[in-house]
mmCIF file of N, CA and C and ligand atoms in Angstrom:
data_model
loop_
_atom_site.group_PDB
_atom_site.id
_atom_site.type_symbol
_atom_site.label_atom_id
_atom_site.label_comp_id
_atom_site.label_asym_id
_atom_site.label_seq_id
_atom_site.Cartn_x
_atom_site.Cartn_y
_atom_site.Cartn_z
ATOM 1 N N MET A 6 1.752 53.662 -27.391
ATOM 2 C CA MET A 6 2.545 53.221 -26.241
ATOM 3 C C MET A 6 1.624 52.922 -25.055
ATOM 4 N N THR A 7 1.860 51.810 -24.360
ATOM 5 C CA THR A 7 1.011 51.476 -23.214
ATOM 6 C C THR A 7 1.547 52.143 -21.946
ATOM 7 N N ALA A 8 0.714 52.132 -20.898
ATOM 8 C CA ALA A 8 1.141 52.703 -19.618
ATOM 9 C C ALA A 8 2.395 51.981 -19.117
ATOM 10 N N ASN A 9 2.443 50.648 -19.328
ATOM 11 C CA ASN A 9 3.617 49.897 -18.880
ATOM 12 C C ASN A 9 4.876 50.376 -19.580
ATOM 13 N N ASP A 10 4.782 50.582 -20.910
ATOM 14 C CA ASP A 10 5.954 51.058 -21.672
ATOM 15 C C ASP A 10 6.463 52.367 -21.081
ATOM 16 N N THR A 11 5.544 53.281 -20.807
ATOM 17 C CA THR A 11 5.929 54.594 -20.296
ATOM 18 C C THR A 11 6.624 54.457 -18.937
ATOM 19 N N LEU A 12 6.051 53.640 -18.059
ATOM 20 C CA LEU A 12 6.659 53.454 -16.737
ATOM 21 C C LEU A 12 8.060 52.878 -16.857
ATOM 22 N N PHE A 13 8.230 51.890 -17.750
ATOM 23 C CA PHE A 13 9.547 51.249 -17.864
ATOM 24 C C PHE A 13 10.568 52.159 -18.513
ATOM 25 N N ARG A 14 10.148 52.917 -19.512
ATOM 26 C CA ARG A 14 11.088 53.873 -20.135
ATOM 27 C C ARG A 14 11.544 54.887 -19.102
ATOM 28 N N LEU A 15 10.588 55.395 -18.326
ATOM 29 C CA LEU A 15 10.928 56.387 -17.307
ATOM 30 C C LEU A 15 11.834 55.760 -16.235
ATOM 31 N N ALA A 16 11.514 54.532 -15.821
ATOM 32 C CA ALA A 16 12.335 53.866 -14.792
ATOM 33 C C ALA A 16 13.774 53.694 -15.274
ATOM 34 N N GLN A 17 13.953 53.407 -16.560
ATOM 35 C CA GLN A 17 15.313 53.263 -17.105
ATOM 36 C C GLN A 17 16.069 54.589 -17.022
ATOM 37 N N VAL A 18 15.371 55.684 -17.379
ATOM 38 C CA VAL A 18 16.001 57.007 -17.295
ATOM 39 C C VAL A 18 16.356 57.306 -15.833
ATOM 40 N N LEU A 19 15.425 57.006 -14.921
ATOM 41 C CA LEU A 19 15.672 57.296 -13.495
ATOM 42 C C LEU A 19 16.885 56.529 -12.988
ATOM 43 N N GLU A 20 17.036 55.285 -13.437
ATOM 44 C CA GLU A 20 18.197 54.484 -13.027
ATOM 45 C C GLU A 20 19.492 55.158 -13.490
ATOM 46 N N MET A 21 19.501 55.602 -14.748
ATOM 47 C CA MET A 21 20.707 56.252 -15.282
ATOM 48 C C MET A 21 21.006 57.556 -14.539
ATOM 49 N N ARG A 22 19.959 58.272 -14.140
ATOM 50 C CA ARG A 22 20.143 59.574 -13.499
ATOM 51 C C ARG A 22 20.757 59.461 -12.101
ATOM 52 N N LYS A 23 20.773 58.263 -11.535
ATOM 53 C CA LYS A 23 21.424 58.111 -10.220
ATOM 54 C C LYS A 23 22.908 58.462 -10.307
ATOM 55 N N GLN A 24 23.499 58.269 -11.495
ATOM 56 C CA GLN A 24 24.926 58.561 -11.675
ATOM 57 C C GLN A 24 25.138 59.930 -12.349
ATOM 58 N N ALA A 25 24.065 60.667 -12.589
ATOM 59 C CA ALA A 25 24.197 61.904 -13.374
ATOM 60 C C ALA A 25 24.679 63.068 -12.513
ATOM 61 N N ASP A 26 25.026 64.144 -13.200
ATOM 62 C CA ASP A 26 25.500 65.372 -12.558
ATOM 63 C C ASP A 26 24.288 66.129 -11.987
ATOM 64 N N PRO A 27 24.247 66.365 -10.675
ATOM 65 C CA PRO A 27 23.108 67.075 -10.072
ATOM 66 C C PRO A 27 22.901 68.482 -10.643
ATOM 67 N N ASP A 28 23.953 69.061 -11.228
ATOM 68 C CA ASP A 28 23.769 70.386 -11.839
ATOM 69 C C ASP A 28 22.981 70.299 -13.144
ATOM 70 N N LYS A 29 22.874 69.079 -13.693
ATOM 71 C CA LYS A 29 22.204 68.919 -14.991
ATOM 72 C C LYS A 29 20.959 68.039 -14.925
ATOM 73 N N SER A 30 20.658 67.504 -13.744
ATOM 74 C CA SER A 30 19.546 66.552 -13.639
ATOM 75 C C SER A 30 18.778 66.765 -12.344
ATOM 76 N N TYR A 31 17.453 66.963 -12.467
ATOM 77 C CA TYR A 31 16.594 67.108 -11.280
ATOM 78 C C TYR A 31 16.597 65.814 -10.467
ATOM 79 N N VAL A 32 16.579 64.677 -11.161
ATOM 80 C CA VAL A 32 16.544 63.384 -10.450
ATOM 81 C C VAL A 32 17.844 63.185 -9.667
ATOM 82 N N ALA A 33 18.963 63.523 -10.300
ATOM 83 C CA ALA A 33 20.246 63.417 -9.601
ATOM 84 C C ALA A 33 20.265 64.344 -8.385
ATOM 85 N N GLN A 34 19.635 65.506 -8.503
ATOM 86 C CA GLN A 34 19.551 66.426 -7.355
ATOM 87 C C GLN A 34 18.771 65.790 -6.212
ATOM 88 N N LEU A 35 17.666 65.129 -6.562
ATOM 89 C CA LEU A 35 16.858 64.476 -5.525
ATOM 90 C C LEU A 35 17.699 63.445 -4.780
ATOM 91 N N HIS A 36 18.453 62.628 -5.550
ATOM 92 C CA HIS A 36 19.271 61.588 -4.904
ATOM 93 C C HIS A 36 20.385 62.214 -4.074
ATOM 94 N N ARG A 37 20.950 63.297 -4.585
ATOM 95 C CA ARG A 37 22.027 63.945 -3.820
ATOM 96 C C ARG A 37 21.477 64.473 -2.489
ATOM 97 N N LYS A 38 20.258 65.004 -2.524
ATOM 98 C CA LYS A 38 19.670 65.542 -1.282
ATOM 99 C C LYS A 38 19.247 64.420 -0.328
ATOM 100 N N GLY A 39 19.021 63.221 -0.878
ATOM 101 C CA GLY A 39 18.815 62.052 -0.027
ATOM 102 C C GLY A 39 17.364 61.622 0.161
ATOM 103 N N LEU A 40 17.233 60.501 0.862
ATOM 104 C CA LEU A 40 15.923 59.860 1.029
ATOM 105 C C LEU A 40 14.895 60.784 1.677
ATOM 106 N N ASP A 41 15.290 61.484 2.739
ATOM 107 C CA ASP A 41 14.310 62.340 3.433
ATOM 108 C C ASP A 41 13.759 63.404 2.496
ATOM 109 N N HIS A 42 14.621 63.934 1.599
ATOM 110 C CA HIS A 42 14.140 64.950 0.651
ATOM 111 C C HIS A 42 13.182 64.325 -0.368
ATOM 112 N N ILE A 43 13.528 63.129 -0.850
ATOM 113 C CA ILE A 43 12.627 62.436 -1.798
ATOM 114 C C ILE A 43 11.260 62.215 -1.132
ATOM 115 N N LEU A 44 11.286 61.792 0.133
ATOM 116 C CA LEU A 44 10.029 61.537 0.855
ATOM 117 C C LEU A 44 9.246 62.833 1.064
ATOM 118 N N LYS A 45 9.968 63.923 1.329
ATOM 119 C CA LYS A 45 9.301 65.225 1.510
ATOM 120 C C LYS A 45 8.604 65.637 0.222
ATOM 121 N N LYS A 46 9.322 65.494 -0.919
ATOM 122 C CA LYS A 46 8.715 65.866 -2.206
ATOM 123 C C LYS A 46 7.493 64.987 -2.482
ATOM 124 N N LEU A 47 7.619 63.701 -2.176
ATOM 125 C CA LEU A 47 6.494 62.786 -2.422
ATOM 126 C C LEU A 47 5.281 63.202 -1.590
ATOM 127 N N GLY A 48 5.532 63.563 -0.330
ATOM 128 C CA GLY A 48 4.443 64.021 0.536
ATOM 129 C C GLY A 48 3.787 65.280 -0.011
ATOM 130 N N GLU A 49 4.619 66.220 -0.484
ATOM 131 C CA GLU A 49 4.076 67.465 -1.055
ATOM 132 C C GLU A 49 3.191 67.161 -2.264
ATOM 133 N N GLU A 50 3.694 66.265 -3.115
ATOM 134 C CA GLU A 50 2.924 65.948 -4.336
ATOM 135 C C GLU A 50 1.616 65.241 -3.978
ATOM 136 N N ALA A 51 1.654 64.421 -2.933
ATOM 137 C CA ALA A 51 0.420 63.744 -2.504
ATOM 138 C C ALA A 51 -0.603 64.778 -2.035
ATOM 139 N N ILE A 52 -0.139 65.756 -1.258
ATOM 140 C CA ILE A 52 -1.051 66.798 -0.745
ATOM 141 C C ILE A 52 -1.600 67.627 -1.913
ATOM 142 N N GLU A 53 -0.714 67.975 -2.870
ATOM 143 C CA GLU A 53 -1.177 68.762 -4.020
ATOM 144 C C GLU A 53 -2.198 67.977 -4.851
ATOM 145 N N THR A 54 -2.021 66.653 -4.909
ATOM 146 C CA THR A 54 -2.991 65.821 -5.634
ATOM 147 C C THR A 54 -4.337 65.809 -4.908
ATOM 148 N N VAL A 55 -4.270 65.737 -3.578
ATOM 149 C CA VAL A 55 -5.512 65.770 -2.787
ATOM 150 C C VAL A 55 -6.236 67.099 -3.007
ATOM 151 N N ILE A 56 -5.488 68.201 -2.997
ATOM 152 C CA ILE A 56 -6.105 69.527 -3.182
ATOM 153 C C ILE A 56 -6.758 69.605 -4.566
ATOM 154 N N ALA A 57 -6.043 69.104 -5.598
ATOM 155 C CA ALA A 57 -6.604 69.123 -6.958
ATOM 156 C C ALA A 57 -7.843 68.230 -7.036
ATOM 157 N N GLY A 58 -7.787 67.106 -6.344
ATOM 158 C CA GLY A 58 -8.944 66.197 -6.349
ATOM 159 C C GLY A 58 -10.152 66.836 -5.686
ATOM 160 N N LYS A 59 -9.894 67.565 -4.608
ATOM 161 C CA LYS A 59 -10.988 68.234 -3.898
ATOM 162 C C LYS A 59 -11.607 69.330 -4.760
ATOM 163 N N ALA A 60 -10.724 70.064 -5.485
ATOM 164 C CA ALA A 60 -11.212 71.166 -6.329
ATOM 165 C C ALA A 60 -11.977 70.633 -7.540
ATOM 166 N N GLY A 61 -11.660 69.412 -7.943
ATOM 167 C CA GLY A 61 -12.393 68.812 -9.063
ATOM 168 C C GLY A 61 -12.012 69.364 -10.425
ATOM 169 N N ASP A 62 -10.849 70.021 -10.512
ATOM 170 C CA ASP A 62 -10.386 70.526 -11.812
ATOM 171 C C ASP A 62 -9.542 69.443 -12.476
ATOM 172 N N ILE A 63 -9.959 69.014 -13.646
ATOM 173 C CA ILE A 63 -9.365 67.821 -14.258
ATOM 174 C C ILE A 63 -7.903 68.029 -14.654
ATOM 175 N N ASP A 64 -7.581 69.139 -15.325
ATOM 176 C CA ASP A 64 -6.190 69.326 -15.778
ATOM 177 C C ASP A 64 -5.198 69.377 -14.616
ATOM 178 N N PRO A 65 -5.462 70.192 -13.563
ATOM 179 C CA PRO A 65 -4.547 70.162 -12.422
ATOM 180 C C PRO A 65 -4.445 68.786 -11.769
ATOM 181 N N LEU A 66 -5.550 68.051 -11.750
ATOM 182 C CA LEU A 66 -5.521 66.722 -11.135
ATOM 183 C C LEU A 66 -4.603 65.792 -11.928
ATOM 184 N N ILE A 67 -4.683 65.867 -13.256
ATOM 185 C CA ILE A 67 -3.792 65.050 -14.096
ATOM 186 C C ILE A 67 -2.338 65.461 -13.861
ATOM 187 N N TYR A 68 -2.080 66.755 -13.834
ATOM 188 C CA TYR A 68 -0.721 67.294 -13.658
ATOM 189 C C TYR A 68 -0.143 66.858 -12.310
ATOM 190 N N GLU A 69 -0.911 67.018 -11.256
ATOM 191 C CA GLU A 69 -0.406 66.677 -9.914
ATOM 192 C C GLU A 69 -0.249 65.166 -9.750
ATOM 193 N N THR A 70 -1.137 64.408 -10.366
ATOM 194 C CA THR A 70 -0.995 62.947 -10.275
ATOM 195 C C THR A 70 0.265 62.490 -11.003
ATOM 196 N N ALA A 71 0.576 63.142 -12.128
ATOM 197 C CA ALA A 71 1.825 62.815 -12.835
ATOM 198 C C ALA A 71 3.027 63.115 -11.937
ATOM 199 N N ASP A 72 3.003 64.267 -11.234
ATOM 200 C CA ASP A 72 4.082 64.586 -10.285
ATOM 201 C C ASP A 72 4.178 63.518 -9.191
ATOM 202 N N LEU A 73 3.013 63.074 -8.716
ATOM 203 C CA LEU A 73 2.978 62.076 -7.640
ATOM 204 C C LEU A 73 3.553 60.745 -8.119
ATOM 205 N N TRP A 74 3.129 60.315 -9.294
ATOM 206 C CA TRP A 74 3.646 59.038 -9.844
ATOM 207 C C TRP A 74 5.147 59.142 -10.076
ATOM 208 N N PHE A 75 5.569 60.288 -10.633
ATOM 209 C CA PHE A 75 6.983 60.478 -10.934
ATOM 210 C C PHE A 75 7.825 60.368 -9.659
ATOM 211 N N HIS A 76 7.426 61.083 -8.603
ATOM 212 C CA HIS A 76 8.212 61.042 -7.366
ATOM 213 C C HIS A 76 8.112 59.675 -6.682
ATOM 214 N N SER A 77 7.000 58.965 -6.877
ATOM 215 C CA SER A 77 6.903 57.583 -6.374
ATOM 216 C C SER A 77 7.937 56.701 -7.071
ATOM 217 N N LEU A 78 8.089 56.903 -8.390
ATOM 218 C CA LEU A 78 9.077 56.112 -9.139
ATOM 219 C C LEU A 78 10.498 56.437 -8.685
ATOM 220 N N VAL A 79 10.757 57.705 -8.333
ATOM 221 C CA VAL A 79 12.085 58.064 -7.819
ATOM 222 C C VAL A 79 12.334 57.338 -6.493
ATOM 223 N N LEU A 80 11.309 57.280 -5.633
ATOM 224 C CA LEU A 80 11.460 56.561 -4.362
ATOM 225 C C LEU A 80 11.744 55.079 -4.612
ATOM 226 N N LEU A 81 10.982 54.469 -5.521
ATOM 227 C CA LEU A 81 11.222 53.054 -5.847
ATOM 228 C C LEU A 81 12.638 52.860 -6.355
ATOM 229 N N SER A 82 13.079 53.782 -7.215
ATOM 230 C CA SER A 82 14.420 53.705 -7.787
ATOM 231 C C SER A 82 15.482 53.785 -6.684
ATOM 232 N N HIS A 83 15.227 54.613 -5.679
ATOM 233 C CA HIS A 83 16.164 54.726 -4.543
ATOM 234 C C HIS A 83 16.424 53.347 -3.930
ATOM 235 N N TYR A 84 15.361 52.535 -3.872
ATOM 236 C CA TYR A 84 15.471 51.192 -3.275
ATOM 237 C C TYR A 84 15.682 50.105 -4.332
ATOM 238 N N ASN A 85 16.003 50.514 -5.578
ATOM 239 C CA ASN A 85 16.219 49.555 -6.677
ATOM 240 C C ASN A 85 15.009 48.644 -6.901
ATOM 241 N N ILE A 86 13.813 49.212 -6.735
ATOM 242 C CA ILE A 86 12.582 48.449 -6.987
ATOM 243 C C ILE A 86 12.069 48.832 -8.362
ATOM 244 N N SER A 87 11.846 47.830 -9.212
ATOM 245 C CA SER A 87 11.323 48.086 -10.558
ATOM 246 C C SER A 87 9.810 48.316 -10.490
ATOM 247 N N PRO A 88 9.263 49.123 -11.416
ATOM 248 C CA PRO A 88 7.801 49.240 -11.490
ATOM 249 C C PRO A 88 7.138 47.880 -11.681
ATOM 250 N N ASP A 89 7.920 46.927 -12.227
ATOM 251 C CA ASP A 89 7.437 45.548 -12.363
ATOM 252 C C ASP A 89 6.844 45.008 -11.069
ATOM 253 N N ALA A 90 7.500 45.307 -9.958
ATOM 254 C CA ALA A 90 7.058 44.764 -8.669
ATOM 255 C C ALA A 90 5.679 45.315 -8.303
ATOM 256 N N ILE A 91 5.465 46.597 -8.610
ATOM 257 C CA ILE A 91 4.170 47.209 -8.281
ATOM 258 C C ILE A 91 3.087 46.672 -9.213
ATOM 259 N N LEU A 92 3.441 46.566 -10.506
ATOM 260 C CA LEU A 92 2.459 46.054 -11.473
ATOM 261 C C LEU A 92 2.111 44.604 -11.155
ATOM 262 N N ALA A 93 3.105 43.826 -10.711
ATOM 263 C CA ALA A 93 2.843 42.426 -10.344
ATOM 264 C C ALA A 93 1.902 42.367 -9.138
ATOM 265 N N GLU A 94 2.099 43.297 -8.185
ATOM 266 C CA GLU A 94 1.225 43.311 -7.001
ATOM 267 C C GLU A 94 -0.210 43.696 -7.398
ATOM 268 N N LEU A 95 -0.326 44.680 -8.319
ATOM 269 C CA LEU A 95 -1.669 45.059 -8.784
ATOM 270 C C LEU A 95 -2.312 43.908 -9.557
ATOM 271 N N ASP A 96 -1.481 43.198 -10.368
ATOM 272 C CA ASP A 96 -2.001 42.027 -11.106
ATOM 273 C C ASP A 96 -2.483 40.959 -10.129
ATOM 274 N N ARG A 97 -1.697 40.768 -9.056
ATOM 275 C CA ARG A 97 -2.073 39.747 -8.061
ATOM 276 C C ARG A 97 -3.430 40.075 -7.438
ATOM 277 N N ARG A 98 -3.658 41.384 -7.255
ATOM 278 C CA ARG A 98 -4.916 41.818 -6.619
ATOM 279 C C ARG A 98 -6.086 41.833 -7.583
ATOM 280 N N PHE A 99 -5.773 41.786 -8.895
ATOM 281 C CA PHE A 99 -6.821 41.982 -9.902
ATOM 282 C C PHE A 99 -7.953 40.974 -9.700
ATOM 283 N N GLY A 100 -9.159 41.501 -9.637
ATOM 284 C CA GLY A 100 -10.331 40.641 -9.506
ATOM 285 C C GLY A 100 -10.646 40.279 -8.076
ATOM 286 N N LEU A 101 -9.741 40.631 -7.135
ATOM 287 C CA LEU A 101 -10.020 40.354 -5.724
ATOM 288 C C LEU A 101 -10.623 41.615 -5.109
ATOM 289 N N SER A 102 -11.874 41.492 -4.707
ATOM 290 C CA SER A 102 -12.545 42.649 -4.117
ATOM 291 C C SER A 102 -11.773 43.157 -2.908
ATOM 292 N N GLY A 103 -11.692 44.473 -2.769
ATOM 293 C CA GLY A 103 -11.035 45.066 -1.608
ATOM 294 C C GLY A 103 -11.703 44.619 -0.310
ATOM 295 N N LEU A 104 -13.015 44.397 -0.363
ATOM 296 C CA LEU A 104 -13.723 43.964 0.844
ATOM 297 C C LEU A 104 -13.353 42.527 1.198
ATOM 298 N N ASP A 105 -13.230 41.658 0.151
ATOM 299 C CA ASP A 105 -12.834 40.259 0.405
ATOM 300 C C ASP A 105 -11.401 40.206 0.927
ATOM 301 N N GLU A 106 -10.526 41.038 0.318
ATOM 302 C CA GLU A 106 -9.117 41.058 0.745
ATOM 303 C C GLU A 106 -9.014 41.476 2.210
ATOM 304 N N LYS A 107 -9.830 42.462 2.583
ATOM 305 C CA LYS A 107 -9.799 42.955 3.967
ATOM 306 C C LYS A 107 -10.269 41.869 4.931
ATOM 307 N N ALA A 108 -11.312 41.151 4.521
ATOM 308 C CA ALA A 108 -11.838 40.071 5.363
ATOM 309 C C ALA A 108 -10.784 38.978 5.536
ATOM 310 N N GLN A 109 -10.054 38.641 4.445
ATOM 311 C CA GLN A 109 -8.990 37.620 4.536
ATOM 312 C C GLN A 109 -7.901 38.077 5.497
ATOM 313 N N ARG A 110 -7.559 39.384 5.396
ATOM 314 C CA ARG A 110 -6.473 39.926 6.197
ATOM 315 C C ARG A 110 -6.799 39.824 7.687
ATOM 316 N N HIS A 111 -8.053 40.086 8.021
ATOM 317 C CA HIS A 111 -8.424 40.079 9.434
ATOM 318 C C HIS A 111 -8.601 38.676 9.985
ATOM 319 N N SER A 112 -8.622 37.661 9.075
ATOM 320 C CA SER A 112 -8.754 36.284 9.579
ATOM 321 C C SER A 112 -7.439 35.525 9.455
ATOM 322 N N SER A 113 -6.340 36.231 9.083
ATOM 323 C CA SER A 113 -5.044 35.552 8.946
ATOM 324 C C SER A 113 -3.978 36.337 9.699
ATOM 325 N N PRO A 114 -2.756 35.712 9.895
ATOM 326 C CA PRO A 114 -1.683 36.419 10.617
ATOM 327 C C PRO A 114 -1.320 37.724 9.935
ATOM 328 N N SER A 115 -0.477 38.529 10.606
ATOM 329 C CA SER A 115 -0.216 39.901 10.171
ATOM 330 C C SER A 115 0.267 40.002 8.728
ATOM 331 N N SER A 116 -0.121 41.085 8.050
ATOM 332 C CA SER A 116 0.283 41.358 6.680
ATOM 333 C C SER A 116 0.714 42.814 6.619
ATOM 334 N N PRO A 117 1.394 43.234 5.502
ATOM 335 C CA PRO A 117 1.880 44.616 5.418
ATOM 336 C C PRO A 117 0.781 45.653 5.535
ATOM 337 N N ARG A 118 -0.483 45.293 5.277
ATOM 338 C CA ARG A 118 -1.530 46.315 5.280
ATOM 339 C C ARG A 118 -2.265 46.376 6.600
ATOM 340 N N ASP A 119 -1.806 45.619 7.637
ATOM 341 C CA ASP A 119 -2.449 45.710 8.955
ATOM 342 C C ASP A 119 -2.174 47.060 9.588
HETATM 343 N N1 PRT B 16 8.641 63.189 -15.290
HETATM 344 C C1 PRT B 16 9.442 63.972 -14.793
HETATM 345 C C2 PRT B 16 9.026 64.991 -13.874
HETATM 346 N N2 PRT B 16 7.817 65.293 -13.377
HETATM 347 C C3 PRT B 16 8.009 66.335 -12.537
HETATM 348 N N3 PRT B 16 9.304 66.692 -12.511
HETATM 349 C C4 PRT B 16 9.928 67.786 -11.745
HETATM 350 O O1 PRT B 16 9.546 67.652 -10.402
HETATM 351 C C5 PRT B 16 9.573 68.922 -9.780
HETATM 352 C C6 PRT B 16 8.293 69.065 -9.024
HETATM 353 O O2 PRT B 16 8.535 69.845 -7.974
HETATM 354 P P1 PRT B 16 7.556 71.053 -7.629
HETATM 355 O O3 PRT B 16 6.228 70.876 -8.231
HETATM 356 O O4 PRT B 16 7.609 71.200 -6.165
HETATM 357 O O5 PRT B 16 8.287 72.233 -8.393
HETATM 358 P P2 PRT B 16 9.459 73.103 -7.877
HETATM 359 O O6 PRT B 16 8.880 74.193 -7.056
HETATM 360 O O7 PRT B 16 10.224 73.529 -9.121
HETATM 361 O O8 PRT B 16 10.391 72.156 -6.974
HETATM 362 P P3 PRT B 16 11.242 72.590 -5.705
HETATM 363 O O9 PRT B 16 11.945 73.883 -6.016
HETATM 364 O O10 PRT B 16 10.281 72.673 -4.538
HETATM 365 O O11 PRT B 16 12.220 71.438 -5.512
HETATM 366 C C7 PRT B 16 9.737 69.973 -10.894
HETATM 367 O O12 PRT B 16 11.056 70.448 -10.928
HETATM 368 C C8 PRT B 16 9.405 69.164 -12.160
HETATM 369 O O13 PRT B 16 10.096 69.622 -13.310
HETATM 370 C C9 PRT B 16 9.969 65.866 -13.318
HETATM 371 N N4 PRT B 16 11.293 65.793 -13.631
HETATM 372 C C10 PRT B 16 11.689 64.829 -14.503
HETATM 373 N N5 PRT B 16 10.820 63.920 -15.087
HETATM 374 C C11 PRT B 16 11.320 62.838 -15.948
HETATM 375 O O14 PRT B 16 12.604 62.454 -15.503
HETATM 376 C C12 PRT B 16 13.524 62.554 -16.590
HETATM 377 C C13 PRT B 16 14.880 62.906 -16.035
HETATM 378 O O15 PRT B 16 14.848 64.246 -15.536
HETATM 379 P P4 PRT B 16 16.237 64.971 -15.170
HETATM 380 O O16 PRT B 16 16.849 64.164 -14.076
HETATM 381 O O17 PRT B 16 15.903 66.368 -14.731
HETATM 382 O O18 PRT B 16 17.064 64.945 -16.429
HETATM 383 C C14 PRT B 16 12.929 63.600 -17.532
HETATM 384 O O19 PRT B 16 13.394 63.415 -18.853
HETATM 385 C C15 PRT B 16 11.454 63.277 -17.410
HETATM 386 O O20 PRT B 16 11.128 62.173 -18.241
#
């Protein structure tokens, strides 16, 4: 199974969980608690990933990054954004150096990354 397959399978489950019983689904609980709670969890997972990255322990870093990706997908799902949109944006950037992209951004009108 490719990374794309996994993301899409998970995104399909997340979509279905929007209608699920919060007593039986963690994802449904997140949606019931609302956007601010989803954002809080995402922030926590980002911090835990940073801590694992600093410690340099590989297994915790993998575990926390999975939590971070998962909660990112829940946020995208909240806004009905498919992982397709993110993968398309990464594909668009593929082969474009971050330094070249930054130089283009500073010589053109405002962009989302300003
Ligand atoms: N990939 C995940 C996944 N990764 C992490 N988590 C949950 O995310 C939470 C992470 O929060 P924390 O680390 O803060 O743990 P916690 O202390 O228990 O959480 P809080 O009490 O602070 O809310 C845990 O409850 C994990 O179980 C996930 N929950 C669900 N999934 C996927 O989503 C699907 C749907 O899940 P349900 O909606 O629960 O059926 C599952 O089949 C999985 O494929």
